[in-house]
PDB file of C-alpha atoms in Angstrom:
ATOM      1  CA  MET A 423      31.350 121.747 109.920  1.00 45.00           C
ATOM      2  CA  THR A 424      34.260 121.098 107.589  1.00 45.00           C
ATOM      3  CA  VAL A 425      37.679 122.145 108.863  1.00 43.00           C
ATOM      4  CA  ARG A 426      40.084 123.170 106.104  1.00 46.00           C
ATOM      5  CA  ALA A 427      43.701 122.168 106.357  1.00 44.00           C
ATOM      6  CA  ARG A 428      46.072 125.075 106.828  1.00 46.00           C
ATOM      7  CA  SER A 429      49.228 123.135 105.899  1.00 45.00           C
ATOM      8  CA  ALA A 430      49.113 123.879 102.186  1.00 46.00           C
ATOM      9  CA  PRO A 431      49.576 127.665 102.456  1.00 48.00           C
ATOM     10  CA  ILE A 432      52.405 127.136 104.982  1.00 45.00           C
ATOM     11  CA  THR A 433      54.118 124.637 102.633  1.00 48.00           C
ATOM     12  CA  ARG A 434      53.783 127.016  99.709  1.00 51.00           C
ATOM     13  CA  SER A 435      55.327 129.778 101.758  1.00 51.00           C
ATOM     14  CA  LEU A 436      58.338 127.592 102.513  1.00 52.00           C
ATOM     15  CA  LEU A 437      58.992 126.599  98.914  1.00 50.00           C
ATOM     16  CA  PRO A 438      61.056 129.659  97.941  1.00 52.00           C
ATOM     17  CA  ARG A 439      63.294 129.198 100.950  1.00 58.00           C
ATOM     18  CA  LEU A 440      63.653 125.470 100.286  1.00 50.00           C
ATOM     19  CA  TRP A 441      64.602 126.130  96.689  1.00 52.00           C
ATOM     20  CA  LEU A 442      67.154 128.699  97.799  1.00 55.00           C
ATOM     21  CA  ALA A 443      68.648 126.273 100.329  1.00 55.00           C
ATOM     22  CA  LEU A 444      68.765 123.520  97.710  1.00 54.00           C
ATOM     23  CA  ALA A 445      70.391 125.853  95.194  1.00 49.00           C
ATOM     24  CA  ALA A 446      72.972 126.903  97.783  1.00 53.00           C
ATOM     25  CA  LEU A 447      73.716 123.251  98.585  1.00 56.00           C
ATOM     26  CA  ILE A 448      74.147 122.415  94.892  1.00 55.00           C
ATOM     27  CA  PHE A 449      76.404 125.431  94.396  1.00 52.00           C
ATOM     28  CA  ALA A 450      78.512 124.472  97.392  1.00 50.00           C
ATOM     29  CA  SER A 451      78.832 120.898  96.125  1.00 52.00           C
ATOM     30  CA  LEU A 452      79.834 122.069  92.668  1.00 52.00           C
ATOM     31  CA  THR A 453      82.349 124.472  94.165  1.00 51.00           C
ATOM     32  CA  LEU A 454      83.905 121.729  96.307  1.00 52.00           C
ATOM     33  CA  ALA A 455      84.034 119.403  93.319  1.00 48.00           C
ATOM     34  CA  ALA A 456      85.682 122.112  91.237  1.00 46.00           C
ATOM     35  CA  HIS A 457      88.288 122.743  93.953  1.00 45.00           C
ATOM     36  CA  ALA A 458      88.944 119.015  94.289  1.00 44.00           C
ATOM     37  CA  GLN A 459      89.418 118.745  90.532  1.00 47.00           C
ATOM     38  CA  GLU A 460      91.713 121.734  90.610  1.00 43.00           C
ATOM     39  CA  ASP A 461      93.713 120.146  93.452  1.00 45.00           C
ATOM     40  CA  ARG A 462      94.047 116.915  91.485  1.00 47.00           C
ATOM     41  CA  GLN A 463      95.235 118.837  88.460  1.00 51.00           C
ATOM     42  CA  THR A 464      97.827 120.839  90.424  1.00 65.00           C
ATOM     43  CA  GLU A 465      99.006 117.871  92.555  1.00 79.00           C
ATOM     44  CA  ARG A 466     102.392 116.699  91.292  1.00 94.00           C
ATOM     45  CA  THR A 467     103.524 113.091  91.134  1.00 96.00           C
ATOM     46  CA  VAL A 468     106.756 111.586  92.457  1.00 97.00           C
ATOM     47  CA  ARG A 469     107.479 108.335  90.624  1.00 98.00           C
ATOM     48  CA  VAL A 470     109.595 106.116  92.883  1.00 98.00           C
ATOM     49  CA  GLY A 471     111.401 103.079  91.509  1.00 97.00           C
ATOM     50  CA  TYR A 472     112.192 100.301  93.996  1.00 96.00           C
ATOM     51  CA  GLN A 473     113.523  96.787  94.023  1.00 90.00           C
ATOM     52  CA  LYS A 474     112.059  93.795  95.840  1.00 86.00           C
ATOM     53  CA  TYR A 475     114.448  94.210  98.757  1.00 88.00           C
ATOM     54  CA  GLY A 476     115.705  97.176 100.711  1.00 89.00           C
ATOM     55  CA  THR A 477     114.630 100.317 102.492  1.00 93.00           C
ATOM     56  CA  LEU A 478     112.399 101.621  99.736  1.00 95.00           C
ATOM     57  CA  VAL A 479     110.205  98.532  99.698  1.00 93.00           C
ATOM     58  CA  LEU A 480     109.870  98.892 103.498  1.00 94.00           C
ATOM     59  CA  LEU A 481     108.973 102.549 102.988  1.00 96.00           C
ATOM     60  CA  LYS A 482     106.314 101.579 100.463  1.00 95.00           C
ATOM     61  CA  GLY A 483     104.875  98.921 102.752  1.00 92.00           C
ATOM     62  CA  ARG A 484     104.723 101.162 105.806  1.00 92.00           C
ATOM     63  CA  GLY A 485     102.980 103.946 103.904  1.00 94.00           C
ATOM     64  CA  THR A 486     104.766 106.788 105.681  1.00 95.00           C
ATOM     65  CA  LEU A 487     105.960 108.632 102.591  1.00 97.00           C
ATOM     66  CA  GLU A 488     102.517 109.381 101.158  1.00 97.00           C
ATOM     67  CA  PRO A 489     101.297 111.720 103.940  1.00 97.00           C
ATOM     68  CA  ARG A 490     104.630 113.571 104.000  1.00 96.00           C
ATOM     69  CA  LEU A 491     104.430 114.302 100.283  1.00 97.00           C
ATOM     70  CA  LYS A 492     100.687 114.932 100.237  1.00 97.00           C
ATOM     71  CA  ALA A 493     101.228 117.798 102.672  1.00 96.00           C
ATOM     72  CA  LEU A 494     103.596 119.289 100.070  1.00 97.00           C
ATOM     73  CA  GLY A 495     101.200 118.805  97.150  1.00 97.00           C
ATOM     74  CA  TYR A 496     102.590 115.537  95.798  1.00 98.00           C
ATOM     75  CA  ARG A 497     101.277 112.039  95.343  1.00 97.00           C
ATOM     76  CA  VAL A 498     103.436 108.906  95.053  1.00 97.00           C
ATOM     77  CA  GLN A 499     103.533 106.390  92.221  1.00 97.00           C
ATOM     78  CA  TRP A 500     105.566 103.218  92.867  1.00 97.00           C
ATOM     79  CA  SER A 501     107.215 101.012  90.224  1.00 97.00           C
ATOM     80  CA  GLU A 502     109.057  97.754  90.923  1.00 95.00           C
ATOM     81  CA  PHE A 503     112.264  96.749  89.117  1.00 92.00           C
ATOM     82  CA  PRO A 504     114.124  93.415  89.211  1.00 85.00           C
ATOM     83  CA  SER A 505     117.545  95.013  89.789  1.00 83.00           C
ATOM     84  CA  GLY A 506     119.520  98.260  89.708  1.00 87.00           C
ATOM     85  CA  PRO A 507     120.441  98.438  85.982  1.00 87.00           C
ATOM     86  CA  PRO A 508     116.872  98.558  84.609  1.00 92.00           C
ATOM     87  CA  LEU A 509     115.886 101.002  87.351  1.00 95.00           C
ATOM     88  CA  MET A 510     118.712 103.329  86.311  1.00 95.00           C
ATOM     89  CA  GLU A 511     117.684 102.985  82.667  1.00 95.00           C
ATOM     90  CA  ALA A 512     114.188 104.088  83.668  1.00 97.00           C
ATOM     91  CA  LEU A 513     115.652 107.054  85.560  1.00 96.00           C
ATOM     92  CA  ASN A 514     117.645 108.057  82.495  1.00 96.00           C
ATOM     93  CA  ALA A 515     114.570 107.707  80.291  1.00 95.00           C
ATOM     94  CA  GLY A 516     112.470 109.904  82.564  1.00 95.00           C
ATOM     95  CA  ALA A 517     110.157 107.045  83.563  1.00 96.00           C
ATOM     96  CA  VAL A 518     110.917 107.439  87.294  1.00 97.00           C
ATOM     97  CA  ASP A 519     112.017 110.397  89.410  1.00 98.00           C
ATOM     98  CA  PHE A 520     113.738 108.663  92.327  1.00 98.00           C
ATOM     99  CA  GLY A 521     115.203 105.264  93.077  1.00 97.00           C
ATOM    100  CA  SER A 522     118.057 103.312  94.640  1.00 96.00           C
ATOM    101  CA  ALA A 523     120.812 101.071  93.324  1.00 93.00           C
ATOM    102  CA  GLY A 524     124.194  99.688  94.250  1.00 91.00           C
ATOM    103  CA  GLU A 525     127.483 101.242  93.216  1.00 94.00           C
ATOM    104  CA  THR A 526     127.853 100.121  89.619  1.00 92.00           C
ATOM    105  CA  PRO A 527     124.439 100.661  87.940  1.00 91.00           C
ATOM    106  CA  PRO A 528     124.549 104.468  88.333  1.00 96.00           C
ATOM    107  CA  ILE A 529     127.991 104.532  86.674  1.00 96.00           C
ATOM    108  CA  PHE A 530     126.765 102.677  83.609  1.00 93.00           C
ATOM    109  CA  ALA A 531     123.714 104.981  83.585  1.00 95.00           C
ATOM    110  CA  GLN A 532     125.981 108.065  83.739  1.00 96.00           C
ATOM    111  CA  ALA A 533     127.973 106.769  80.787  1.00 95.00           C
ATOM    112  CA  ALA A 534     124.760 106.584  78.778  1.00 94.00           C
ATOM    113  CA  SER A 535     123.317 109.948  79.863  1.00 93.00           C
ATOM    114  CA  ASP A 536     123.939 112.866  82.218  1.00 93.00           C
ATOM    115  CA  ALA A 537     120.358 112.775  83.469  1.00 95.00           C
ATOM    116  CA  LEU A 538     120.873 111.465  86.992  1.00 96.00           C
ATOM    117  CA  ILE A 539     122.087 112.958  90.247  1.00 97.00           C
ATOM    118  CA  TYR A 540     123.275 111.278  93.463  1.00 98.00           C
ATOM    119  CA  VAL A 541     121.055 112.371  96.335  1.00 98.00           C
ATOM    120  CA  ALA A 542     122.314 110.259  99.281  1.00 98.00           C
ATOM    121  CA  HIS A 543     123.805 106.909 100.276  1.00 97.00           C
ATOM    122  CA  GLU A 544     123.769 104.258 102.989  1.00 96.00           C
ATOM    123  CA  PRO A 545     127.006 103.325 104.833  1.00 95.00           C
ATOM    124  CA  ALA A 546     129.246 100.609 103.418  1.00 96.00           C
ATOM    125  CA  ALA A 547     127.997  97.002 103.754  1.00 96.00           C
ATOM    126  CA  PRO A 548     130.781  94.812 102.334  1.00 97.00           C
ATOM    127  CA  ARG A 549     129.408  91.629 103.916  1.00 97.00           C
ATOM    128  CA  GLY A 550     126.175  91.965 101.978  1.00 96.00           C
ATOM    129  CA  GLU A 551     127.568  90.449  98.744  1.00 97.00           C
ATOM    130  CA  ALA A 552     129.776  87.450  98.020  1.00 98.00           C
ATOM    131  CA  ILE A 553     131.275  85.007  95.545  1.00 98.00           C
ATOM    132  CA  LEU A 554     129.675  81.603  96.140  1.00 98.00           C
ATOM    133  CA  VAL A 555     130.761  78.133  95.062  1.00 98.00           C
ATOM    134  CA  PRO A 556     129.054  74.769  95.677  1.00 97.00           C
ATOM    135  CA  LYS A 557     129.987  73.232  99.034  1.00 96.00           C
ATOM    136  CA  ALA A 558     131.681  70.246  97.407  1.00 95.00           C
ATOM    137  CA  SER A 559     133.540  72.368  94.835  1.00 97.00           C
ATOM    138  CA  PRO A 560     137.318  71.913  94.632  1.00 97.00           C
ATOM    139  CA  ILE A 561     137.635  75.698  94.289  1.00 98.00           C
ATOM    140  CA  GLN A 562     139.244  76.958  97.490  1.00 97.00           C
ATOM    141  CA  SER A 563     140.417  80.454  96.545  1.00 97.00           C
ATOM    142  CA  VAL A 564     139.539  83.200  94.090  1.00 98.00           C
ATOM    143  CA  ALA A 565     142.681  82.291  92.151  1.00 98.00           C
ATOM    144  CA  ASP A 566     141.065  78.905  91.474  1.00 98.00           C
ATOM    145  CA  LEU A 567     138.431  80.637  89.347  1.00 98.00           C
ATOM    146  CA  ARG A 568     140.825  80.717  86.402  1.00 98.00           C
ATOM    147  CA  GLY A 569     139.060  79.119  83.438  1.00 97.00           C
ATOM    148  CA  LYS A 570     135.804  78.730  85.374  1.00 98.00           C
ATOM    149  CA  LYS A 571     132.277  79.825  84.534  1.00 98.00           C
ATOM    150  CA  VAL A 572     131.139  82.633  86.827  1.00 98.00           C
ATOM    151  CA  ALA A 573     127.547  83.908  86.868  1.00 98.00           C
ATOM    152  CA  PHE A 574     126.653  87.455  87.854  1.00 96.00           C
ATOM    153  CA  ASN A 575     124.399  90.337  86.909  1.00 89.00           C
ATOM    154  CA  LYS A 576     126.231  92.544  84.399  1.00 88.00           C
ATOM    155  CA  GLY A 577     126.569  96.161  85.485  1.00 82.00           C
ATOM    156  CA  SER A 578     125.560  95.410  89.075  1.00 85.00           C
ATOM    157  CA  ASN A 579     127.451  96.016  92.321  1.00 89.00           C
ATOM    158  CA  VAL A 580     128.661  92.382  92.333  1.00 93.00           C
ATOM    159  CA  HIS A 581     130.248  92.955  88.926  1.00 93.00           C
ATOM    160  CA  TYR A 582     132.675  95.285  90.657  1.00 93.00           C
ATOM    161  CA  LEU A 583     133.188  92.831  93.527  1.00 96.00           C
ATOM    162  CA  LEU A 584     134.234  90.179  91.007  1.00 97.00           C
ATOM    163  CA  VAL A 585     136.612  92.604  89.250  1.00 95.00           C
ATOM    164  CA  ARG A 586     138.297  93.578  92.512  1.00 96.00           C
ATOM    165  CA  ALA A 587     138.463  90.011  93.825  1.00 98.00           C
ATOM    166  CA  ILE A 588     140.083  88.529  90.727  1.00 97.00           C
ATOM    167  CA  GLU A 589     142.499  91.465  90.464  1.00 95.00           C
ATOM    168  CA  ALA A 590     143.547  90.871  94.074  1.00 97.00           C
ATOM    169  CA  ALA A 591     144.122  87.214  93.158  1.00 97.00           C
ATOM    170  CA  GLY A 592     146.332  88.164  90.196  1.00 97.00           C
ATOM    171  CA  LEU A 593     143.703  87.385  87.542  1.00 96.00           C
ATOM    172  CA  SER A 594     141.712  89.439  85.062  1.00 92.00           C
ATOM    173  CA  LEU A 595     138.262  89.111  83.546  1.00 92.00           C
ATOM    174  CA  ALA A 596     139.904  87.454  80.562  1.00 94.00           C
ATOM    175  CA  ASP A 597     140.884  84.560  82.850  1.00 97.00           C
ATOM    176  CA  ILE A 598     137.289  83.557  83.588  1.00 97.00           C
ATOM    177  CA  THR A 599     134.188  82.821  81.521  1.00 97.00           C
ATOM    178  CA  PRO A 600     131.562  85.377  82.606  1.00 96.00           C
ATOM    179  CA  LEU A 601     127.899  84.459  82.296  1.00 97.00           C
ATOM    180  CA  TYR A 602     125.645  87.489  82.589  1.00 96.00           C
ATOM    181  CA  LEU A 603     122.544  86.230  84.373  1.00 95.00           C
ATOM    182  CA  ALA A 604     119.821  87.842  86.502  1.00 89.00           C
ATOM    183  CA  PRO A 605     119.597  86.494  90.074  1.00 90.00           C
ATOM    184  CA  ALA A 606     116.823  83.953  89.437  1.00 91.00           C
ATOM    185  CA  ASP A 607     118.509  82.544  86.347  1.00 95.00           C
ATOM    186  CA  ALA A 608     121.927  82.546  88.022  1.00 96.00           C
ATOM    187  CA  ARG A 609     120.611  80.650  91.028  1.00 95.00           C
ATOM    188  CA  ALA A 610     119.019  78.014  88.806  1.00 96.00           C
ATOM    189  CA  ALA A 611     122.305  77.615  86.887  1.00 97.00           C
ATOM    190  CA  PHE A 612     124.257  77.418  90.162  1.00 97.00           C
ATOM    191  CA  GLU A 613     121.963  74.773  91.650  1.00 95.00           C
ATOM    192  CA  ARG A 614     122.081  72.510  88.613  1.00 95.00           C
ATOM    193  CA  GLY A 615     125.875  72.812  88.343  1.00 96.00           C
ATOM    194  CA  ALA A 616     125.922  74.758  85.085  1.00 97.00           C
ATOM    195  CA  VAL A 617     128.282  77.377  86.557  1.00 98.00           C
ATOM    196  CA  ASP A 618     131.270  77.063  88.842  1.00 98.00           C
ATOM    197  CA  ALA A 619     130.630  80.182  90.897  1.00 98.00           C
ATOM    198  CA  TRP A 620     127.957  82.762  91.477  1.00 98.00           C
ATOM    199  CA  VAL A 621     128.502  86.376  92.550  1.00 98.00           C
ATOM    200  CA  ILE A 622     125.397  87.683  94.295  1.00 97.00           C
ATOM    201  CA  TRP A 623     124.035  90.174  96.801  1.00 94.00           C
ATOM    202  CA  ASP A 624     121.610  89.872  99.717  1.00 95.00           C
ATOM    203  CA  PRO A 625     118.951  88.632 100.211  1.00 94.00           C
ATOM    204  CA  TYR A 626     119.658  86.109  97.421  1.00 95.00           C
ATOM    205  CA  PHE A 627     123.042  85.520  99.031  1.00 97.00           C
ATOM    206  CA  ALA A 628     121.406  84.657 102.380  1.00 97.00           C
ATOM    207  CA  ALA A 629     118.840  82.426 100.637  1.00 96.00           C
ATOM    208  CA  ALA A 630     121.612  80.503  98.843  1.00 96.00           C
ATOM    209  CA  GLU A 631     123.436  80.002 102.146  1.00 95.00           C
ATOM    210  CA  ALA A 632     120.237  78.735 103.752  1.00 95.00           C
ATOM    211  CA  GLY A 633     119.735  76.326 100.875  1.00 92.00           C
ATOM    212  CA  GLY A 634     122.688  74.336 102.167  1.00 88.00           C
ATOM    213  CA  ASN A 635     124.718  73.911  98.978  1.00 93.00           C
ATOM    214  CA  ALA A 636     126.622  77.204  98.894  1.00 97.00           C
ATOM    215  CA  ARG A 637     129.974  78.093 100.366  1.00 97.00           C
ATOM    216  CA  VAL A 638     131.344  81.644 100.580  1.00 98.00           C
ATOM    217  CA  LEU A 639     134.564  81.938  98.621  1.00 98.00           C
ATOM    218  CA  ALA A 640     134.901  85.651  99.402  1.00 98.00           C
ATOM    219  CA  ASP A 641     132.633  88.489 100.425  1.00 97.00           C
ATOM    220  CA  GLY A 642     133.264  92.198  99.958  1.00 97.00           C
ATOM    221  CA  THR A 643     135.298  92.662 103.124  1.00 97.00           C
ATOM    222  CA  GLY A 644     138.578  94.354 102.283  1.00 96.00           C
ATOM    223  CA  LEU A 645     137.637  94.530  98.606  1.00 96.00           C
ATOM    224  CA  VAL A 646     134.628  96.783  98.077  1.00 96.00           C
ATOM    225  CA  PRO A 647     132.515  99.120 100.230  1.00 95.00           C
ATOM    226  CA  ASN A 648     129.147  98.052  98.725  1.00 96.00           C
ATOM    227  CA  HIS A 649     127.214 101.279  99.166  1.00 95.00           C
ATOM    228  CA  GLN A 650     123.569 101.761  98.310  1.00 95.00           C
ATOM    229  CA  PHE A 651     122.857 105.040  96.551  1.00 97.00           C
ATOM    230  CA  TYR A 652     119.657 107.030  96.267  1.00 98.00           C
ATOM    231  CA  LEU A 653     119.360 108.866  92.983  1.00 98.00           C
ATOM    232  CA  SER A 654     117.056 111.252  91.184  1.00 98.00           C
ATOM    233  CA  SER A 655     116.929 112.865  87.779  1.00 96.00           C
ATOM    234  CA  LYS A 656     118.614 116.236  87.576  1.00 95.00           C
ATOM    235  CA  SER A 657     115.485 117.829  86.107  1.00 95.00           C
ATOM    236  CA  PHE A 658     113.293 116.565  88.950  1.00 96.00           C
ATOM    237  CA  ALA A 659     115.826 117.558  91.617  1.00 96.00           C
ATOM    238  CA  ALA A 660     116.129 121.087  90.204  1.00 95.00           C
ATOM    239  CA  GLU A 661     112.381 121.719  90.550  1.00 95.00           C
ATOM    240  CA  ASN A 662     111.404 119.539  93.489  1.00 96.00           C
ATOM    241  CA  GLY A 663     114.080 119.912  96.151  1.00 95.00           C
ATOM    242  CA  VAL A 664     111.488 120.025  98.932  1.00 96.00           C
ATOM    243  CA  ALA A 665     110.080 116.688  97.807  1.00 97.00           C
ATOM    244  CA  LEU A 666     113.542 115.099  97.759  1.00 97.00           C
ATOM    245  CA  ASP A 667     114.196 116.345 101.276  1.00 97.00           C
ATOM    246  CA  ALA A 668     110.913 114.818 102.415  1.00 97.00           C
ATOM    247  CA  ILE A 669     111.808 111.474 100.822  1.00 98.00           C
ATOM    248  CA  VAL A 670     115.225 111.445 102.500  1.00 97.00           C
ATOM    249  CA  ALA A 671     113.602 112.230 105.875  1.00 97.00           C
ATOM    250  CA  ALA A 672     111.103 109.404 105.403  1.00 98.00           C
ATOM    251  CA  ILE A 673     113.898 106.962 104.493  1.00 98.00           C
ATOM    252  CA  ALA A 674     115.842 108.038 107.593  1.00 97.00           C
ATOM    253  CA  GLU A 675     112.826 107.138 109.763  1.00 97.00           C
ATOM    254  CA  VAL A 676     112.480 103.711 108.167  1.00 96.00           C
ATOM    255  CA  ASP A 677     116.234 103.151 108.471  1.00 96.00           C
ATOM    256  CA  ALA A 678     116.138 103.849 112.187  1.00 96.00           C
ATOM    257  CA  TRP A 679     113.140 101.553 112.677  1.00 96.00           C
ATOM    258  CA  ALA A 680     114.642  98.683 110.643  1.00 95.00           C
ATOM    259  CA  LYS A 681     117.965  98.898 112.464  1.00 95.00           C
ATOM    260  CA  ALA A 682     116.219  98.575 115.821  1.00 96.00           C
ATOM    261  CA  ASN A 683     113.641  95.996 114.623  1.00 96.00           C
ATOM    262  CA  THR A 684     115.456  93.610 112.282  1.00 96.00           C
ATOM    263  CA  ASP A 685     113.125  90.656 112.790  1.00 96.00           C
ATOM    264  CA  ALA A 686     110.001  92.789 112.389  1.00 96.00           C
ATOM    265  CA  ALA A 687     111.436  94.341 109.213  1.00 95.00           C
ATOM    266  CA  ALA A 688     112.150  90.838 107.906  1.00 96.00           C
ATOM    267  CA  ARG A 689     108.548  89.820 108.542  1.00 96.00           C
ATOM    268  CA  GLU A 690     107.303  92.879 106.657  1.00 93.00           C
ATOM    269  CA  LEU A 691     109.596  92.208 103.714  1.00 93.00           C
ATOM    270  CA  ALA A 692     108.977  88.477 103.435  1.00 94.00           C
ATOM    271  CA  PRO A 693     105.691  88.561 101.445  1.00 91.00           C
ATOM    272  CA  SER A 694     107.013  90.933  98.782  1.00 85.00           C
ATOM    273  CA  VAL A 695     110.448  89.359  98.489  1.00 88.00           C
ATOM    274  CA  GLY A 696     109.223  85.763  98.585  1.00 91.00           C
ATOM    275  CA  ILE A 697     111.959  84.716 101.013  1.00 93.00           C
ATOM    276  CA  PRO A 698     111.205  83.470 104.559  1.00 96.00           C
ATOM    277  CA  ALA A 699     111.642  86.024 107.326  1.00 97.00           C
ATOM    278  CA  PRO A 700     114.431  84.144 109.178  1.00 97.00           C
ATOM    279  CA  ILE A 701     116.574  84.252 106.032  1.00 96.00           C
ATOM    280  CA  LEU A 702     115.822  87.935 105.527  1.00 96.00           C
ATOM    281  CA  SER A 703     116.870  88.603 109.119  1.00 97.00           C
ATOM    282  CA  VAL A 704     120.339  87.296 108.258  1.00 96.00           C
ATOM    283  CA  ALA A 705     120.512  89.598 105.255  1.00 96.00           C
ATOM    284  CA  LEU A 706     119.250  92.622 107.217  1.00 96.00           C
ATOM    285  CA  GLN A 707     121.900  92.064 109.891  1.00 95.00           C
ATOM    286  CA  ARG A 708     124.544  92.462 107.172  1.00 95.00           C
ATOM    287  CA  GLN A 709     122.864  95.587 105.861  1.00 93.00           C
ATOM    288  CA  THR A 710     123.812  99.068 107.093  1.00 93.00           C
ATOM    289  CA  TYR A 711     121.525 101.951 107.998  1.00 94.00           C
ATOM    290  CA  GLY A 712     121.761 105.709 108.204  1.00 94.00           C
ATOM    291  CA  ILE A 713     121.033 107.629 104.996  1.00 97.00           C
ATOM    292  CA  ARG A 714     123.351 110.609 104.502  1.00 96.00           C
ATOM    293  CA  PRO A 715     124.659 112.945 101.771  1.00 96.00           C
ATOM    294  CA  LEU A 716     127.722 111.880  99.787  1.00 96.00           C
ATOM    295  CA  ASP A 717     130.949 113.138 101.300  1.00 96.00           C
ATOM    296  CA  GLU A 718     134.333 113.412  99.582  1.00 96.00           C
ATOM    297  CA  ALA A 719     135.437 109.918 100.622  1.00 96.00           C
ATOM    298  CA  VAL A 720     132.343 108.208  99.203  1.00 97.00           C
ATOM    299  CA  THR A 721     132.535 110.316  96.061  1.00 98.00           C
ATOM    300  CA  ARG A 722     136.192 109.335  95.553  1.00 97.00           C
ATOM    301  CA  GLU A 723     135.400 105.652  96.033  1.00 96.00           C
ATOM    302  CA  GLN A 724     132.582 105.842  93.514  1.00 97.00           C
ATOM    303  CA  GLN A 725     134.951 107.624  91.118  1.00 97.00           C
ATOM    304  CA  ARG A 726     137.438 104.786  91.565  1.00 96.00           C
ATOM    305  CA  ILE A 727     134.765 102.285  90.531  1.00 95.00           C
ATOM    306  CA  ALA A 728     133.908 104.392  87.482  1.00 96.00           C
ATOM    307  CA  ASP A 729     137.552 104.653  86.468  1.00 96.00           C
ATOM    308  CA  THR A 730     138.018 100.900  86.905  1.00 93.00           C
ATOM    309  CA  PHE A 731     135.176 100.077  84.550  1.00 92.00           C
ATOM    310  CA  HIS A 732     136.312 102.672  82.061  1.00 94.00           C
ATOM    311  CA  GLY A 733     139.826 101.202  82.170  1.00 92.00           C
ATOM    312  CA  LEU A 734     138.329  97.780  81.447  1.00 88.00           C
ATOM    313  CA  LYS A 735     136.468  99.328  78.492  1.00 90.00           C
ATOM    314  CA  LEU A 736     133.170  98.228  80.028  1.00 89.00           C
ATOM    315  CA  VAL A 737     132.152 101.895  80.352  1.00 92.00           C
ATOM    316  CA  PRO A 738     132.652 103.662  77.002  1.00 91.00           C
ATOM    317  CA  LYS A 739     133.719 107.069  78.333  1.00 93.00           C
ATOM    318  CA  PRO A 740     135.035 108.723  81.506  1.00 95.00           C
ATOM    319  CA  VAL A 741     132.361 109.412  84.117  1.00 96.00           C
ATOM    320  CA  ASP A 742     132.472 112.365  86.562  1.00 97.00           C
ATOM    321  CA  ILE A 743     130.940 111.460  89.904  1.00 98.00           C
ATOM    322  CA  ALA A 744     131.514 114.731  91.762  1.00 97.00           C
ATOM    323  CA  GLY A 745     129.704 116.672  89.030  1.00 96.00           C
ATOM    324  CA  ALA A 746     126.608 114.530  89.558  1.00 97.00           C
ATOM    325  CA  VAL A 747     126.357 114.839  93.356  1.00 97.00           C
ATOM    326  CA  ARG A 748     123.503 116.887  94.774  1.00 96.00           C
ATOM    327  CA  LYS A 749     124.790 119.842  96.734  1.00 87.00           C
ATOM    328  CA  PRO A 750     123.383 120.493 100.232  1.00 74.00           C
ATOM    329  CA  GLY A 751     120.446 122.880 100.113  1.00 65.00           C
ATOM    330  CA  SER A 752     119.844 122.468  96.385  1.00 63.00           C
TER     331      SER A 752
END
């Protein structure tokens, strides 16, 4: 006797339910994809400009900013700059939303546009920049720079250090021959003897010391505060205050870690900076930590720098610092 299989009718009876389940799965997948696309479209971007050295590059490397901002609906886009002046130009042009620089670059940027706002600063670190001369140089004091070739990055924090140092020595910029060179070019000129002095900041300062042919003529002690400022565009700050607060909080965390773990921070920075960790440790020990809002004293000092450069006709118009400082809670 032939036994007929009963599986076919059972399978046919399941087909409608299988199709319904499959349709539901496809619908759910499409819905999730649509929500994900919607999230990507509504997610805003914070474009952070950083330099090879400093707290922001540590923040980038440690990856602690991204989850903070993701929780607020932002993603992070990082852009590297060789120094403060081009970073400030990018901020003015709307190419970045947040970045850091020394004292002078923001002033030149303010003279060109009213687009930026001071968000916060690090405490003064006058030992983190210096005027260097070759070890065998006959130059023994800043006054001896009269008639000499001095290399430095125009519009940078060390530009102001040079101005203050030569003024204190009874000289003016007209008494020296300035050579406006980026750090890499200035170091090459210094090492081959094409310039008599080099004004530079850490970690290039520490690297030059470690090279064995540099002598400190003067650092910033008693001359300049050497603050690091964190800045944003006014338009971004006006609409994204919660994001700025999250960035400041993330920087504060990295600051605290780096202060307590200088050697570890140096090891993390070494690959991106291209300078050995022991040299970076020297630079980091001269750095200061503790991000905070600008107070009246820091604002006045920054105004003094702006007025100095305007008086020297290096900045074409008066610059108002207080008017560009972010107010608490804004």
